[in-house]
Amino acid sequence: MEPAALEECDNTCNGSEPETAALTMPDRGTTDKMAEMFKALGDPTRVRMIYALSQRELCVHDLSSILDMGQSAVSHQLRYLRNLRIVKRRKEGKTVFYSLNDAHVEQIFLQTHEHIRHE
């Protein structure tokens, strides 16, 4: 069995101006936050939760029923998503309603969903 070939630039390659890419690279704090956002979307339960919230504003009880999960588990996931500014909450009396934080979050979700369906 042959060892896997390593991808390398040809000896005649002069590069493709990596300095330009380096100048436009987001700073480390931004890339860390982006990775955290993708990590949040990497959990199927949170994806289902985000999908439900993309349809309409819901309370913990509604989400618990939709997802067939305990309210404390739903609350834990919502706190995680809220800390990342993926969801926001609105209190009405004793009831707290959750929704997606803004159109950016919805677009990320919808674009990802469309990409998967496109395959």
CSV table of N, CA and C in Angstrom, one decimal, residues 4-115:
chain,number,residue,atom,x,y,z
A,4,ALA,N,0.0,8.0,1.3
A,4,ALA,CA,-0.8,9.1,0.7
A,4,ALA,C,0.1,10.2,0.2
A,5,ALA,N,-0.1,10.7,-1.0
A,5,ALA,CA,0.7,11.8,-1.5
A,5,ALA,C,0.4,13.1,-0.8
A,6,LEU,N,1.4,13.8,-0.5
A,6,LEU,CA,1.2,15.1,0.2
A,6,LEU,C,1.0,16.2,-0.9
A,7,GLU,N,0.0,17.1,-0.6
A,7,GLU,CA,-0.2,18.2,-1.5
A,7,GLU,C,0.8,19.3,-1.3
A,8,GLU,N,1.6,19.6,-2.3
A,8,GLU,CA,2.6,20.7,-2.1
A,8,GLU,C,2.5,21.5,-3.4
A,9,CYS,N,3.0,22.8,-3.2
A,9,CYS,CA,3.1,23.6,-4.4
A,9,CYS,C,4.2,23.1,-5.3
A,10,ASP,N,4.0,23.3,-6.5
A,10,ASP,CA,5.0,23.0,-7.5
A,10,ASP,C,6.2,23.9,-7.3
A,11,ASN,N,7.4,23.4,-7.5
A,11,ASN,CA,8.6,24.2,-7.3
A,11,ASN,C,8.6,25.5,-8.1
A,12,THR,N,7.8,25.6,-9.2
A,12,THR,CA,7.7,26.8,-10.0
A,12,THR,C,6.6,27.7,-9.5
A,13,CYS,N,5.8,27.3,-8.5
A,13,CYS,CA,4.7,28.2,-8.0
A,13,CYS,C,5.3,29.4,-7.3
A,14,ASN,N,4.8,30.6,-7.7
A,14,ASN,CA,5.2,31.8,-7.1
A,14,ASN,C,4.3,32.3,-6.1
A,15,GLY,N,3.3,31.5,-5.7
A,15,GLY,CA,2.3,31.9,-4.7
A,15,GLY,C,1.2,32.7,-5.3
A,16,SER,N,0.2,33.0,-4.5
A,16,SER,CA,-0.9,33.8,-5.0
A,16,SER,C,-1.2,35.0,-4.1
A,17,GLU,N,-0.1,35.6,-3.7
A,17,GLU,CA,-0.2,36.8,-2.9
A,17,GLU,C,-0.9,36.5,-1.5
A,18,PRO,N,-0.4,35.7,-0.7
A,18,PRO,CA,-1.0,35.4,0.5
A,18,PRO,C,-1.1,36.6,1.5
A,19,GLU,N,-0.3,37.6,1.2
A,19,GLU,CA,-0.4,38.8,2.0
A,19,GLU,C,-1.7,39.5,2.0
A,20,THR,N,-2.4,39.4,0.8
A,20,THR,CA,-3.7,40.0,0.6
A,20,THR,C,-4.7,39.3,1.5
A,21,ALA,N,-4.7,37.9,1.5
A,21,ALA,CA,-5.6,37.2,2.3
A,21,ALA,C,-5.3,37.5,3.8
A,22,ALA,N,-4.0,37.6,4.1
A,22,ALA,CA,-3.7,37.9,5.5
A,22,ALA,C,-4.2,39.2,6.0
A,23,LEU,N,-4.2,40.2,5.1
A,23,LEU,CA,-4.7,41.5,5.5
A,23,LEU,C,-6.2,41.6,5.7
A,24,THR,N,-6.9,40.7,5.0
A,24,THR,CA,-8.4,40.7,5.2
A,24,THR,C,-8.9,39.7,6.2
A,25,MET,N,-8.0,38.9,6.7
A,25,MET,CA,-8.3,37.9,7.7
A,25,MET,C,-8.9,38.5,8.9
A,26,PRO,N,-10.1,38.0,9.4
A,26,PRO,CA,-10.7,38.6,10.6
A,26,PRO,C,-9.8,38.3,11.8
A,27,ASP,N,-9.9,39.2,12.8
A,27,ASP,CA,-9.0,39.0,14.0
A,27,ASP,C,-9.4,37.8,14.8
A,28,ARG,N,-8.6,37.4,15.7
A,28,ARG,CA,-8.7,36.1,16.4
A,28,ARG,C,-10.0,36.1,17.2
A,29,GLY,N,-10.4,37.2,17.8
A,29,GLY,CA,-11.6,37.3,18.6
A,29,GLY,C,-12.8,37.0,17.7
A,30,THR,N,-12.8,37.6,16.5
A,30,THR,CA,-14.0,37.4,15.6
A,30,THR,C,-14.0,35.9,15.2
A,31,THR,N,-12.9,35.3,14.8
A,31,THR,CA,-12.9,33.9,14.4
A,31,THR,C,-13.3,33.0,15.5
A,32,ASP,N,-12.9,33.3,16.7
A,32,ASP,CA,-13.3,32.5,17.9
A,32,ASP,C,-14.9,32.6,18.1
A,33,LYS,N,-15.4,33.8,17.9
A,33,LYS,CA,-16.9,33.9,18.0
A,33,LYS,C,-17.6,33.2,16.9
A,34,MET,N,-17.1,33.3,15.7
A,34,MET,CA,-17.7,32.6,14.6
A,34,MET,C,-17.7,31.0,14.8
A,35,ALA,N,-16.5,30.5,15.3
A,35,ALA,CA,-16.4,29.1,15.6
A,35,ALA,C,-17.4,28.7,16.7
A,36,GLU,N,-17.6,29.5,17.7
A,36,GLU,CA,-18.6,29.3,18.8
A,36,GLU,C,-20.0,29.2,18.2
A,37,MET,N,-20.3,30.1,17.2
A,37,MET,CA,-21.6,30.1,16.6
A,37,MET,C,-21.8,28.8,15.8
A,38,PHE,N,-20.8,28.4,15.1
A,38,PHE,CA,-21.0,27.1,14.3
A,38,PHE,C,-21.0,25.9,15.3
A,39,LYS,N,-20.3,26.0,16.4
A,39,LYS,CA,-20.4,24.9,17.4
A,39,LYS,C,-21.9,24.8,17.9
A,40,ALA,N,-22.5,26.0,18.2
A,40,ALA,CA,-23.9,26.0,18.7
A,40,ALA,C,-24.8,25.3,17.6
A,41,LEU,N,-24.5,25.6,16.4
A,41,LEU,CA,-25.3,25.0,15.3
A,41,LEU,C,-25.0,23.5,15.0
A,42,GLY,N,-23.9,23.0,15.7
A,42,GLY,CA,-23.5,21.7,15.5
A,42,GLY,C,-24.2,20.6,16.4
A,43,ASP,N,-25.2,21.1,17.2
A,43,ASP,CA,-26.0,20.2,18.0
A,43,ASP,C,-27.4,20.0,17.5
A,44,PRO,N,-27.8,18.8,17.2
A,44,PRO,CA,-29.1,18.6,16.6
A,44,PRO,C,-30.3,19.1,17.4
A,45,THR,N,-30.2,19.1,18.7
A,45,THR,CA,-31.3,19.6,19.5
A,45,THR,C,-31.4,21.1,19.4
A,46,ARG,N,-30.2,21.8,19.4
A,46,ARG,CA,-30.3,23.2,19.2
A,46,ARG,C,-30.7,23.6,17.8
A,47,VAL,N,-30.4,22.8,16.8
A,47,VAL,CA,-30.9,23.1,15.4
A,47,VAL,C,-32.4,23.0,15.4
A,48,ARG,N,-32.9,21.9,16.0
A,48,ARG,CA,-34.4,21.8,16.0
A,48,ARG,C,-35.0,22.9,16.8
A,49,MET,N,-34.4,23.4,17.8
A,49,MET,CA,-34.9,24.5,18.6
A,49,MET,C,-34.9,25.8,17.8
A,50,ILE,N,-33.8,26.0,17.1
A,50,ILE,CA,-33.7,27.2,16.2
A,50,ILE,C,-34.7,27.1,15.1
A,51,TYR,N,-34.9,25.9,14.6
A,51,TYR,CA,-35.9,25.8,13.5
A,51,TYR,C,-37.3,26.2,14.0
A,52,ALA,N,-37.7,25.7,15.2
A,52,ALA,CA,-39.0,26.0,15.8
A,52,ALA,C,-39.1,27.5,16.0
A,53,LEU,N,-38.0,28.1,16.5
A,53,LEU,CA,-38.1,29.6,16.8
A,53,LEU,C,-38.0,30.4,15.5
A,54,SER,N,-37.6,29.8,14.4
A,54,SER,CA,-37.6,30.5,13.1
A,54,SER,C,-39.1,30.6,12.6
A,55,GLN,N,-39.9,29.7,13.1
A,55,GLN,CA,-41.3,29.7,12.7
A,55,GLN,C,-42.1,30.8,13.5
A,56,ARG,N,-41.8,30.9,14.8
A,56,ARG,CA,-42.6,31.9,15.6
A,56,ARG,C,-42.0,31.9,17.0
A,57,GLU,N,-42.3,32.9,17.8
A,57,GLU,CA,-41.9,33.1,19.1
A,57,GLU,C,-42.6,32.0,20.0
A,58,LEU,N,-41.8,31.4,20.9
A,58,LEU,CA,-42.3,30.3,21.7
A,58,LEU,C,-41.8,30.4,23.2
A,59,CYS,N,-42.6,29.9,24.1
A,59,CYS,CA,-42.2,29.8,25.5
A,59,CYS,C,-41.5,28.5,25.8
A,60,VAL,N,-40.9,28.3,26.9
A,60,VAL,CA,-40.2,27.1,27.3
A,60,VAL,C,-41.1,25.9,27.3
A,61,HIS,N,-42.3,26.1,27.7
A,61,HIS,CA,-43.3,25.0,27.8
A,61,HIS,C,-43.6,24.5,26.3
A,62,ASP,N,-43.8,25.5,25.4
A,62,ASP,CA,-44.1,25.1,24.0
A,62,ASP,C,-42.9,24.4,23.4
A,63,LEU,N,-41.7,24.9,23.6
A,63,LEU,CA,-40.5,24.2,23.1
A,63,LEU,C,-40.3,22.8,23.7
A,64,SER,N,-40.6,22.7,25.0
A,64,SER,CA,-40.5,21.4,25.7
A,64,SER,C,-41.4,20.4,25.0
A,65,SER,N,-42.6,20.8,24.7
A,65,SER,CA,-43.6,19.9,24.0
A,65,SER,C,-43.2,19.6,22.6
A,66,ILE,N,-42.7,20.6,21.9
A,66,ILE,CA,-42.3,20.4,20.5
A,66,ILE,C,-41.1,19.4,20.4
A,67,LEU,N,-40.2,19.6,21.3
A,67,LEU,CA,-38.9,18.9,21.2
A,67,LEU,C,-39.0,17.6,22.1
A,68,ASP,N,-40.1,17.4,22.8
A,68,ASP,CA,-40.2,16.2,23.7
A,68,ASP,C,-39.0,16.1,24.6
A,69,MET,N,-38.8,17.3,25.3
A,69,MET,CA,-37.7,17.4,26.3
A,69,MET,C,-38.2,18.0,27.6
A,70,GLY,N,-37.5,17.8,28.7
A,70,GLY,CA,-37.9,18.4,29.9
A,70,GLY,C,-37.6,19.9,29.8
A,71,GLN,N,-38.4,20.7,30.6
A,71,GLN,CA,-38.2,22.1,30.6
A,71,GLN,C,-36.9,22.6,31.1
A,72,SER,N,-36.3,21.9,32.0
A,72,SER,CA,-35.0,22.3,32.5
A,72,SER,C,-33.9,22.1,31.4
A,73,ALA,N,-34.0,21.1,30.6
A,73,ALA,CA,-33.1,20.8,29.5
A,73,ALA,C,-33.3,21.9,28.4
A,74,VAL,N,-34.5,22.2,28.2
A,74,VAL,CA,-34.8,23.3,27.2
A,74,VAL,C,-34.2,24.6,27.7
A,75,SER,N,-34.5,24.9,28.9
A,75,SER,CA,-34.0,26.2,29.5
A,75,SER,C,-32.4,26.2,29.4
A,76,HIS,N,-31.8,25.1,29.7
A,76,HIS,CA,-30.3,25.1,29.6
A,76,HIS,C,-29.8,25.4,28.2
A,77,GLN,N,-30.5,24.8,27.2
A,77,GLN,CA,-30.1,25.1,25.8
A,77,GLN,C,-30.4,26.5,25.4
A,78,LEU,N,-31.5,27.0,25.9
A,78,LEU,CA,-31.9,28.4,25.6
A,78,LEU,C,-30.9,29.4,26.2
A,79,ARG,N,-30.4,29.1,27.4
A,79,ARG,CA,-29.4,30.0,28.1
A,79,ARG,C,-28.1,30.0,27.2
A,80,TYR,N,-27.7,28.8,26.7
A,80,TYR,CA,-26.5,28.7,25.9
A,80,TYR,C,-26.7,29.6,24.6
A,81,LEU,N,-27.9,29.4,24.0
A,81,LEU,CA,-28.1,30.2,22.7
A,81,LEU,C,-28.3,31.7,23.0
A,82,ARG,N,-28.8,32.0,24.1
A,82,ARG,CA,-29.0,33.4,24.5
A,82,ARG,C,-27.6,34.1,24.8
A,83,ASN,N,-26.7,33.3,25.4
A,83,ASN,CA,-25.4,33.8,25.7
A,83,ASN,C,-24.6,34.1,24.4
A,84,LEU,N,-24.9,33.4,23.3
A,84,LEU,CA,-24.3,33.6,22.0
A,84,LEU,C,-25.1,34.6,21.2
A,85,ARG,N,-26.1,35.1,21.7
A,85,ARG,CA,-27.0,36.1,21.0
A,85,ARG,C,-27.6,35.5,19.8
A,86,ILE,N,-27.9,34.2,19.9
A,86,ILE,CA,-28.7,33.5,18.8
A,86,ILE,C,-30.2,33.7,19.0
A,87,VAL,N,-30.6,33.6,20.3
A,87,VAL,CA,-32.0,33.9,20.7
A,87,VAL,C,-32.1,35.0,21.7
A,88,LYS,N,-33.2,35.6,21.7
A,88,LYS,CA,-33.5,36.6,22.7
A,88,LYS,C,-34.8,36.3,23.4
A,89,ARG,N,-35.0,36.9,24.6
A,89,ARG,CA,-36.2,36.6,25.3
A,89,ARG,C,-37.1,37.9,25.6
A,90,ARG,N,-38.3,37.7,25.8
A,90,ARG,CA,-39.3,38.7,26.1
A,90,ARG,C,-40.2,38.2,27.2
A,91,LYS,N,-40.3,39.0,28.2
A,91,LYS,CA,-41.1,38.6,29.3
A,91,LYS,C,-42.5,39.2,29.3
A,92,GLU,N,-43.5,38.4,29.4
A,92,GLU,CA,-44.9,38.9,29.5
A,92,GLU,C,-45.6,38.3,30.7
A,93,GLY,N,-45.7,39.1,31.7
A,93,GLY,CA,-46.1,38.6,33.0
A,93,GLY,C,-45.1,37.6,33.6
A,94,LYS,N,-45.5,36.4,33.9
A,94,LYS,CA,-44.6,35.4,34.4
A,94,LYS,C,-44.0,34.5,33.2
A,95,THR,N,-44.5,34.7,32.0
A,95,THR,CA,-44.1,33.8,30.9
A,95,THR,C,-43.0,34.5,30.1
A,96,VAL,N,-42.0,33.7,29.8
A,96,VAL,CA,-40.9,34.2,29.0
A,96,VAL,C,-41.0,33.6,27.6
A,97,PHE,N,-41.0,34.5,26.6
A,97,PHE,CA,-41.1,34.0,25.2
A,97,PHE,C,-39.7,34.2,24.6
A,98,TYR,N,-39.4,33.2,23.7
A,98,TYR,CA,-38.1,33.2,23.0
A,98,TYR,C,-38.3,33.4,21.5
A,99,SER,N,-37.3,34.0,20.9
A,99,SER,CA,-37.4,34.2,19.4
A,99,SER,C,-35.9,34.3,19.0
A,100,LEU,N,-35.7,34.2,17.7
A,100,LEU,CA,-34.4,34.4,17.1
A,100,LEU,C,-34.0,35.8,17.3
A,101,ASN,N,-32.7,36.0,17.6
A,101,ASN,CA,-32.2,37.4,18.0
A,101,ASN,C,-32.4,38.4,16.8
A,102,ASP,N,-32.1,38.0,15.6
A,102,ASP,CA,-32.2,39.0,14.5
A,102,ASP,C,-32.2,38.2,13.2
A,103,ALA,N,-32.4,39.0,12.1
A,103,ALA,CA,-32.5,38.4,10.8
A,103,ALA,C,-31.2,37.7,10.4
A,104,HIS,N,-30.0,38.1,10.9
A,104,HIS,CA,-28.8,37.4,10.6
A,104,HIS,C,-28.8,36.0,11.0
A,105,VAL,N,-29.3,35.7,12.2
A,105,VAL,CA,-29.3,34.4,12.7
A,105,VAL,C,-30.3,33.5,11.8
A,106,GLU,N,-31.4,34.1,11.5
A,106,GLU,CA,-32.4,33.4,10.6
A,106,GLU,C,-31.8,33.1,9.3
A,107,GLN,N,-31.0,34.1,8.7
A,107,GLN,CA,-30.4,33.9,7.4
A,107,GLN,C,-29.4,32.8,7.4
A,108,ILE,N,-28.5,32.8,8.5
A,108,ILE,CA,-27.5,31.7,8.6
A,108,ILE,C,-28.2,30.3,8.6
A,109,PHE,N,-29.3,30.2,9.4
A,109,PHE,CA,-30.0,29.0,9.5
A,109,PHE,C,-30.7,28.6,8.2
A,110,LEU,N,-31.3,29.5,7.6
A,110,LEU,CA,-32.0,29.3,6.3
A,110,LEU,C,-31.1,28.9,5.2
A,111,GLN,N,-30.0,29.6,5.1
A,111,GLN,CA,-29.0,29.3,4.1
A,111,GLN,C,-28.4,27.9,4.3
A,112,THR,N,-28.1,27.6,5.5
A,112,THR,CA,-27.6,26.2,5.8
A,112,THR,C,-28.6,25.2,5.4
A,113,HIS,N,-29.9,25.4,5.8
A,113,HIS,CA,-31.0,24.5,5.5
A,113,HIS,C,-31.1,24.3,4.0
A,114,GLU,N,-31.0,25.4,3.3
A,114,GLU,CA,-31.1,25.4,1.8
A,114,GLU,C,-30.0,24.6,1.2
A,115,HIS,N,-28.8,24.9,1.7
A,115,HIS,CA,-27.6,24.2,1.2
A,115,HIS,C,-27.7,22.7,1.4
